[in-house]
CSV table of C-alpha atoms in Angstrom, one decimal:
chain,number,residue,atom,x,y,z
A,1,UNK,CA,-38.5,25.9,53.3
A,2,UNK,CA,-38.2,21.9,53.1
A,3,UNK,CA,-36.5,20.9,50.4
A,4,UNK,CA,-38.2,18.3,47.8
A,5,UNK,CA,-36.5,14.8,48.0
A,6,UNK,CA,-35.8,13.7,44.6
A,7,UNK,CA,-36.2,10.1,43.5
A,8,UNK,CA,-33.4,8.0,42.4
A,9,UNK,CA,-34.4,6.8,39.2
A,10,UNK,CA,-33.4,3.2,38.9
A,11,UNK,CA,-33.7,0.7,36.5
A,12,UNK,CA,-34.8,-3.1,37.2
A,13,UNK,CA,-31.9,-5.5,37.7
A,14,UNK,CA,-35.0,-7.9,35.8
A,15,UNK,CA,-34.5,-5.1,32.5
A,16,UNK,CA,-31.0,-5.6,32.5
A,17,UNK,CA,-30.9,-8.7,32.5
A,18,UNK,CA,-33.8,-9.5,29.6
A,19,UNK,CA,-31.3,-7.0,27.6
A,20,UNK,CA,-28.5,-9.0,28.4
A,21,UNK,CA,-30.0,-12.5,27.1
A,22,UNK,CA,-31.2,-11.1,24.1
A,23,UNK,CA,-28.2,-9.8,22.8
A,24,UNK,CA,-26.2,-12.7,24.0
A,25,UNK,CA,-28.6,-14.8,22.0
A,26,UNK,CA,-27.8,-12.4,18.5
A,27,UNK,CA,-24.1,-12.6,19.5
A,28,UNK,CA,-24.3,-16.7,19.4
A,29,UNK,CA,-26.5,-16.4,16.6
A,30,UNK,CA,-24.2,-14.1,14.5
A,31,UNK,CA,-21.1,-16.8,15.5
A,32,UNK,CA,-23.2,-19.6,14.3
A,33,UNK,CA,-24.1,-18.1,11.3
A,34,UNK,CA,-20.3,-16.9,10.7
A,35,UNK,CA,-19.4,-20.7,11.4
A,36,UNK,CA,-21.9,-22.0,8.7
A,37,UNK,CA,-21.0,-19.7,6.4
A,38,UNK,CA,-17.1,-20.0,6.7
A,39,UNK,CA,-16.9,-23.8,7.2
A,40,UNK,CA,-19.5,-25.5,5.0
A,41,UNK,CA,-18.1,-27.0,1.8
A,42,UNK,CA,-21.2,-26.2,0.2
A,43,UNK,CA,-19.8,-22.1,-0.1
A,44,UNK,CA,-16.2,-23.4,-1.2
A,45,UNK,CA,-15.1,-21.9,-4.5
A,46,UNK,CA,-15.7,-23.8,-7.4
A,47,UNK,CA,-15.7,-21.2,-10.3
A,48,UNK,CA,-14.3,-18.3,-11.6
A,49,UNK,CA,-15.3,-15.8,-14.4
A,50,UNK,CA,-13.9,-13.0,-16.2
A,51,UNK,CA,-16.1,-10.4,-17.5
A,52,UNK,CA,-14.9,-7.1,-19.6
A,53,UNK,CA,-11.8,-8.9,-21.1
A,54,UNK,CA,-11.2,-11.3,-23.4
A,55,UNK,CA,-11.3,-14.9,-21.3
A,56,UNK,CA,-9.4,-16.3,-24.6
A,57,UNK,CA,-6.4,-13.8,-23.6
A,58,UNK,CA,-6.1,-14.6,-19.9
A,59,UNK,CA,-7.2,-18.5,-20.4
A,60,UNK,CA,-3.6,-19.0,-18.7
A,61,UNK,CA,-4.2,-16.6,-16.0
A,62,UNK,CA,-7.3,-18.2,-15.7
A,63,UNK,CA,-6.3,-21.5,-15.4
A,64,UNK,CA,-3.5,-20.7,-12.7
A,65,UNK,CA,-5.9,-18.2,-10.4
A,66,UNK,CA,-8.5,-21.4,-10.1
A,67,UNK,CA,-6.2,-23.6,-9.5
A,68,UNK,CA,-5.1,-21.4,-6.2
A,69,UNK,CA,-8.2,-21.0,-5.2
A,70,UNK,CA,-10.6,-23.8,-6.0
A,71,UNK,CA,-11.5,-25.4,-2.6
A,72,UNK,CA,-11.1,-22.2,-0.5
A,73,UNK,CA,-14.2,-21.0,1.3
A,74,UNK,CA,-15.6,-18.0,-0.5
A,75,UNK,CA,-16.3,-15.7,2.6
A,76,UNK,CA,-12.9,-16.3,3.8
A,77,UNK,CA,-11.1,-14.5,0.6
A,78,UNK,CA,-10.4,-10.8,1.1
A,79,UNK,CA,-11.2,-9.5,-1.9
A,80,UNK,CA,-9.1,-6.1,-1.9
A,81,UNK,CA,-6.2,-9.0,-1.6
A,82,UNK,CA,-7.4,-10.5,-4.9
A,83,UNK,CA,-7.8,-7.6,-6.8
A,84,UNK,CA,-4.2,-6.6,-5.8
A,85,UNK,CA,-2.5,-9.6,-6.5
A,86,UNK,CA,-4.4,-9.8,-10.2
A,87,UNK,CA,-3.3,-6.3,-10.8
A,88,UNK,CA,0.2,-7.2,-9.7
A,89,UNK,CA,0.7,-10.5,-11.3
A,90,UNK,CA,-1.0,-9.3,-15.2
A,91,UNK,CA,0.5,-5.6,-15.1
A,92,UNK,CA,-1.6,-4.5,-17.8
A,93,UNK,CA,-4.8,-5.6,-16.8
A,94,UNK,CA,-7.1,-3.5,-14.4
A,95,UNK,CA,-9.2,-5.6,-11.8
A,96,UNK,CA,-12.3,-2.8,-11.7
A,97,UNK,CA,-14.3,-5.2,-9.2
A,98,UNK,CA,-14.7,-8.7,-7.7
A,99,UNK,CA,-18.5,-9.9,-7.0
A,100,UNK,CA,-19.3,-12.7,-5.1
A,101,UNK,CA,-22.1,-15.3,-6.9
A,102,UNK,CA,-23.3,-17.9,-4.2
A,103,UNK,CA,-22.7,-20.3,-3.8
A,104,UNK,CA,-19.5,-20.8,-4.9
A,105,UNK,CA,-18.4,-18.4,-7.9
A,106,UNK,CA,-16.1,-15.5,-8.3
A,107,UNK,CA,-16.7,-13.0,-11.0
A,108,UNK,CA,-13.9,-10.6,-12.0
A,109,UNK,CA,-14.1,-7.8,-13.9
A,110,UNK,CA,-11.1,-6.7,-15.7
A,111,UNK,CA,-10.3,-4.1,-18.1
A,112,UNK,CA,-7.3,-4.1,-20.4
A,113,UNK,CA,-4.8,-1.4,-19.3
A,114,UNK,CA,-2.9,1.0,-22.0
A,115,UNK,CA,0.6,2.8,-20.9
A,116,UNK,CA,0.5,6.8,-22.0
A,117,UNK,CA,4.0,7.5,-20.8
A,118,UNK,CA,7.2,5.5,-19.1
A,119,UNK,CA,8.7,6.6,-16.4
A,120,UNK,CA,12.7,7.2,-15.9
A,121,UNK,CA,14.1,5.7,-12.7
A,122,UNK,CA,17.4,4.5,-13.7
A,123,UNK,CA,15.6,1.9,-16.3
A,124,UNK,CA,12.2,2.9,-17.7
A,125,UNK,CA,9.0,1.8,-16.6
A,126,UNK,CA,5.7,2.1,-18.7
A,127,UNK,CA,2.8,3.3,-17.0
A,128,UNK,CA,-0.5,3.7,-17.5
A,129,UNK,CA,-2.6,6.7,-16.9
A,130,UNK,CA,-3.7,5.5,-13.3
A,131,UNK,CA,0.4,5.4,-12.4
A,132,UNK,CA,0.5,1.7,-12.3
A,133,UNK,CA,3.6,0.4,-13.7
A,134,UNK,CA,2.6,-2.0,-16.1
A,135,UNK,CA,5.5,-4.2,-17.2
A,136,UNK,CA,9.0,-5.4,-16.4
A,137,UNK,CA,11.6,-2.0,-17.0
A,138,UNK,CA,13.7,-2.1,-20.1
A,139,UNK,CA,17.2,-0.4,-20.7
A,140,UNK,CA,15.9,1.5,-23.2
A,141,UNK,CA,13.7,4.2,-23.9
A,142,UNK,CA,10.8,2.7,-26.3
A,143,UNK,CA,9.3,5.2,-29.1
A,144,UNK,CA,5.7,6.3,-28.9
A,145,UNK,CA,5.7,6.8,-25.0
A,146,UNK,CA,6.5,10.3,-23.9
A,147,UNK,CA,9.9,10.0,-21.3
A,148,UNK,CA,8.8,11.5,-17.9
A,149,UNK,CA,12.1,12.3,-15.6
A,150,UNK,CA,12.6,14.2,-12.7
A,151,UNK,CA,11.7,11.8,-10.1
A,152,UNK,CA,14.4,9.3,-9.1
A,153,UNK,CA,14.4,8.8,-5.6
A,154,UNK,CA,11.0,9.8,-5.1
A,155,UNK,CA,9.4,6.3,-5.8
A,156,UNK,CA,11.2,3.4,-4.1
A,157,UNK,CA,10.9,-0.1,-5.0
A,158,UNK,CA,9.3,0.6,-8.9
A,159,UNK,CA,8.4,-2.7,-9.9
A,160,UNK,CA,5.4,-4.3,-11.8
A,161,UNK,CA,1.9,-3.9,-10.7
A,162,UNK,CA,2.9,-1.3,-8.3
A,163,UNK,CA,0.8,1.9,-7.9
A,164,UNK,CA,2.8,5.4,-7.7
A,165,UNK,CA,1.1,7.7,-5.6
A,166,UNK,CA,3.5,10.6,-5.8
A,167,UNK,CA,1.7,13.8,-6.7
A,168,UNK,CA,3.8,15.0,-9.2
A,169,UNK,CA,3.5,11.7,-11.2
A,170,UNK,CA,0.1,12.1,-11.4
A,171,UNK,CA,-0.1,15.8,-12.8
A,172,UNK,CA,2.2,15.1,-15.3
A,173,UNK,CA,0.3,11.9,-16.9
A,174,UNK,CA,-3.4,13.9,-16.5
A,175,UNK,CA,-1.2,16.3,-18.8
A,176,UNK,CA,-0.5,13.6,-21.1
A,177,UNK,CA,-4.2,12.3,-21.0
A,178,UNK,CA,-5.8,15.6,-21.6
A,179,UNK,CA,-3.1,16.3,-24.8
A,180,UNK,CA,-3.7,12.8,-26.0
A,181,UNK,CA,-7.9,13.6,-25.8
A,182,UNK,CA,-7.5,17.0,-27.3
A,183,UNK,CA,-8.7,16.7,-31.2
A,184,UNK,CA,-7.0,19.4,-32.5
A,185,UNK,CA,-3.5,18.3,-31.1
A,186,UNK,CA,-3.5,14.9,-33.3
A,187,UNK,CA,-0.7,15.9,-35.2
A,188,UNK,CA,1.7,16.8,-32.5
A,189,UNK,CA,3.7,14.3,-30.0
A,190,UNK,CA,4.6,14.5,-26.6
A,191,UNK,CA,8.5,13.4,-26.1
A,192,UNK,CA,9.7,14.3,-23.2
A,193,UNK,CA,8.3,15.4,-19.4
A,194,UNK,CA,10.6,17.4,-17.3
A,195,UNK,CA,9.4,17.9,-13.9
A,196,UNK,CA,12.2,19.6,-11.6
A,197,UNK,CA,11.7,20.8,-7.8
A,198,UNK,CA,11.0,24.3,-6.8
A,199,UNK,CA,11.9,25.1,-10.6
A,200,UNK,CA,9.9,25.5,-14.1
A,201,UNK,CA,8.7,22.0,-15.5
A,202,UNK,CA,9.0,21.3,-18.8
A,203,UNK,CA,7.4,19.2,-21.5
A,204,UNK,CA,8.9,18.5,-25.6
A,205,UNK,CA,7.0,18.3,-28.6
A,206,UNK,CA,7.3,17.8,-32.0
A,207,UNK,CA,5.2,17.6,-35.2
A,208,UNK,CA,4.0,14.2,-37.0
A,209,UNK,CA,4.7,14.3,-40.2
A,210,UNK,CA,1.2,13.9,-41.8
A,211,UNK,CA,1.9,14.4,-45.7
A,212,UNK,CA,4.0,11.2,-45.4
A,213,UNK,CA,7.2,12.2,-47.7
A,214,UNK,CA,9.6,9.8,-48.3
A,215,UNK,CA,11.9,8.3,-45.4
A,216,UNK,CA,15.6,9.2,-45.7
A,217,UNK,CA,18.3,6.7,-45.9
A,218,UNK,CA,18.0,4.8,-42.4
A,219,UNK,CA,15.0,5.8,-41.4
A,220,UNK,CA,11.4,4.0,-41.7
A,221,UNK,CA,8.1,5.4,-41.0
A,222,UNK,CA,5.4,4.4,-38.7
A,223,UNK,CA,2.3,5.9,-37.9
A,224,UNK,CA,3.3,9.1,-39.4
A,225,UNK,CA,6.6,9.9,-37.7
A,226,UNK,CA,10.2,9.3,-38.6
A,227,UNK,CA,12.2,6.8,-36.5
A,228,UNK,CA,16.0,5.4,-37.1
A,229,UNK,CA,16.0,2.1,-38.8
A,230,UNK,CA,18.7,-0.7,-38.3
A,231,UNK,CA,18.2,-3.3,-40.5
A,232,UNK,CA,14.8,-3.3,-41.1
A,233,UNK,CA,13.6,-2.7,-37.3
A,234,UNK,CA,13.1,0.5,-34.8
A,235,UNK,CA,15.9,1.0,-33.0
A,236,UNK,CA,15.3,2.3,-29.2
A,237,UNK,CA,17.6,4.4,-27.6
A,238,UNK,CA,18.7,5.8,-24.0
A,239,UNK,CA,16.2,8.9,-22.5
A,240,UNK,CA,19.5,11.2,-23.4
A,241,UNK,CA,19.6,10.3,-27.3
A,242,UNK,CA,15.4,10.4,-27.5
A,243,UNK,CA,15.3,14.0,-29.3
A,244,UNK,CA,18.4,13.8,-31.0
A,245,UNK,CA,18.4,10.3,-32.5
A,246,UNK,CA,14.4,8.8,-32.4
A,247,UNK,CA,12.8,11.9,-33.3
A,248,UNK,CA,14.8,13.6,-36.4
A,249,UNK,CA,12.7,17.0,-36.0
A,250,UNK,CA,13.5,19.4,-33.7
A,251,UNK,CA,11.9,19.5,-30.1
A,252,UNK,CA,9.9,22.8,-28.9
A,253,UNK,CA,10.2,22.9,-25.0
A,254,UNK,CA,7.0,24.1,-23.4
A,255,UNK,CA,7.3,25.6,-20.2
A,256,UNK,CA,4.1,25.3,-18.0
A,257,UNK,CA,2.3,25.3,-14.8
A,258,UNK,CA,2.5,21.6,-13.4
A,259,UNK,CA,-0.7,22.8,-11.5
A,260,UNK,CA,-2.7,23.8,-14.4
A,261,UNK,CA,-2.6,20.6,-17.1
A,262,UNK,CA,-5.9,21.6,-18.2
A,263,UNK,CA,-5.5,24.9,-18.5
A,264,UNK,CA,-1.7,24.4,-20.4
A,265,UNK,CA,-3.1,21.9,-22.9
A,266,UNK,CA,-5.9,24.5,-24.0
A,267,UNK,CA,-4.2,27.0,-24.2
A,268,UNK,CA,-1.5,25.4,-26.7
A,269,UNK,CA,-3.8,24.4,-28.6
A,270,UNK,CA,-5.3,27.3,-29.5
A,271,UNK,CA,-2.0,29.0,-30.0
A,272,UNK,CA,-1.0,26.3,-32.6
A,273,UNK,CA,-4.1,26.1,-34.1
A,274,UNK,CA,-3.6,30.5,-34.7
A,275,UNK,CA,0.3,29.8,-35.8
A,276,UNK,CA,-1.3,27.2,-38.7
A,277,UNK,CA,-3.7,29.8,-39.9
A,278,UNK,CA,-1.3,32.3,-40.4
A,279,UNK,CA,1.5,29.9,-41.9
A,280,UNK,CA,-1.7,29.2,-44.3
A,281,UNK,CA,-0.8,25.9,-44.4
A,282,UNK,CA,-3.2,22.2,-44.1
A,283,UNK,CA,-3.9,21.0,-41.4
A,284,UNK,CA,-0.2,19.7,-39.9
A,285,UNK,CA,1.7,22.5,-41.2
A,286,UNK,CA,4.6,24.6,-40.1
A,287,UNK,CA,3.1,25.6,-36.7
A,288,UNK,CA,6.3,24.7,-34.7
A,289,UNK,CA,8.7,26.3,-37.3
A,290,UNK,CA,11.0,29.1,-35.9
A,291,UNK,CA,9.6,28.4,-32.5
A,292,UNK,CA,12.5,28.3,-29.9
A,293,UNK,CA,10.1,27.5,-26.7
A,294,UNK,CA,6.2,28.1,-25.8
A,295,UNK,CA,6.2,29.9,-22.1
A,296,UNK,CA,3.0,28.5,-20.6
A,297,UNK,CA,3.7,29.4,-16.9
A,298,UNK,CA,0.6,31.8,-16.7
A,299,UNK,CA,-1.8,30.2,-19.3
A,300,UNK,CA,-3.4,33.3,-18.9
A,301,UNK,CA,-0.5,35.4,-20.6
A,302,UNK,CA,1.4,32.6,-23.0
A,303,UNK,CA,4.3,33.8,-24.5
A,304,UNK,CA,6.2,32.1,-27.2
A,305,UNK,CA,9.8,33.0,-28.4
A,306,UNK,CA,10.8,32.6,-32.3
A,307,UNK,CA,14.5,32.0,-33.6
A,308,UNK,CA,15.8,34.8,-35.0
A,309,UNK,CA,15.7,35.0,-39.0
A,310,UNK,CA,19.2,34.7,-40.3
A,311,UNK,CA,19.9,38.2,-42.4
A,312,UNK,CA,19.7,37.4,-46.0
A,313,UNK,CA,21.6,40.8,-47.2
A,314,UNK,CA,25.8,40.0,-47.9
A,315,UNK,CA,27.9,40.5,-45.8
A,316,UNK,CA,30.4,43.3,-46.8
């Protein structure tokens, strides 16, 4: 049988080169366009607003960031850059977007940043629930803020405005958030987060004082819990001396599943809230009395261990 020649399918050099032209022509077009954009003075910065803050509070700020940028070409300013270097240079601010308004204005929007915990790394570090550091570190521990240790070494160069992104970090402060947004555990205080490697983390807690009773000698009250006093004022001490000196009442470890802050934090709360029913006391009673520590590894099967009761029957 012959065989069937098969045509060569071929396209015009003509095509080709009517394809060419017109893309060369959006190419120029796109450079021109770049060009005007980045080079007329007409789209150079001349204003800058901040929305979702107080404008009062950051006036300085303000004042400083214009002065940087006024002049520069609008298009030209990466704005991931800005947003970093706001974040790094206010600490407790958060820079939730940057919008461009032709022709020349800049809008920020910030949003005031709040620190749940600090962070022990030879000094401590306050942080906020996103695990940006939010200030300079300070010697000393400060009250309020629950101590998180466990993780020198893992985060190097800790300074203001920098973002942790260590996993373990970030489980421990979504337990903080979730206890700190848990109603019914008002009237208990983180003090302490333990988080150790290949072992059982560990978190301390101890019970505001809501029936407000008189202070002893050298200590002053705020917000419903005890603190040392020295002369008149709060006195901060090392991460070492937080149970034993800021907090007078006695710590109940809780040992949990770092994997599970959810779970943990629901969990205790319902076993607190059974322990205060049957101490049949108001609301802030003796739920932590005679507890030694809460076992919260399985949330599933908590466990909690009580002192033992001292015998009240002589001894002979």
């Amino acid at each position: 049988m012959a065989r069937r020649k098969t045509k060569n399918f071929k396209i015009p050099f003509k095509i080709i080169g009517i394809f060419l032209f017109f893309i060369s022509i959006i190419l120029i077009s796109a450079a021109v366009l770049k060009a005007f954009f980045y080079h007329y003075p007409y789209f150079n910065i001349s204003r800058i607003v901040i929305k979702g803050a107080e404008e009062d509070k950051y006036a300085g700020f303000k004042a400083h960031f214009t002065s940087r940028l006024m002049g520069k070409n609008i298009f030209s300013q990466k704005l991931s850059l800005i947003k970093r270097q706001i974040e790094e240079e206010l600490g407790d601010v958060e820079c939730r977007a940057i919008q461009r308004r032709l022709p020349g204005e800049l809008i920020l929007f910030l949003s005031d940043r709040s620190a749940i915990a600090q962070l022990k790394l030879g000094r401590f570090y306050p942080i906020d629930a996103s695990a940006m550091i939010m200030d300079n570190p300070s010697d000393l521990a400060k009250p309020f803020l629950p101590v998180i240790l466990g993780l020198e070494g893992a985060i190097e160069g800790p300074k203001k405005g920098k973002l942790c992104s260590v996993l373990e970090l970030k489980k421990a402060l979504s337990l903080i958030e979730r206890k700190n947004s848990a109603p019914n555990l008002g009237d208990y205080l983180i003090t302490r987060v333990s988080l150790a490697k290949n072992k059982t983390s560990s978190f301390f807690i101890i019970q505001r004082d809501i029936l407000f009773p008189p202070p002893r000698k050298g200590i002053i009250q705020r917000d419903g819990v005890s603190y040392p006093a020295e002369k008149g004022f709060i006195k901060k001490y090392p991460a070492e001396d937080v149970s034993k000196k800021m907090y007078p009442q006695k710590e109940v470890e809780v040992k949990f599943d770092l994997d599970r802050p959810g779970d943990v934090i629901n969990v205790l709360a319902l076993l607190l809230d059974k322990r205060k029913g049957l101490s049949a006391m108001p609301s802030g009673g003796q739920a932590l009395e005679n507890v030694e520590y809460i076992d919260l590894n399985d949330p599933d099967s908590p466990a909690v261990l009580e002192t033992k009761k001292k015998s009240s029957f002589p001894s002979l």
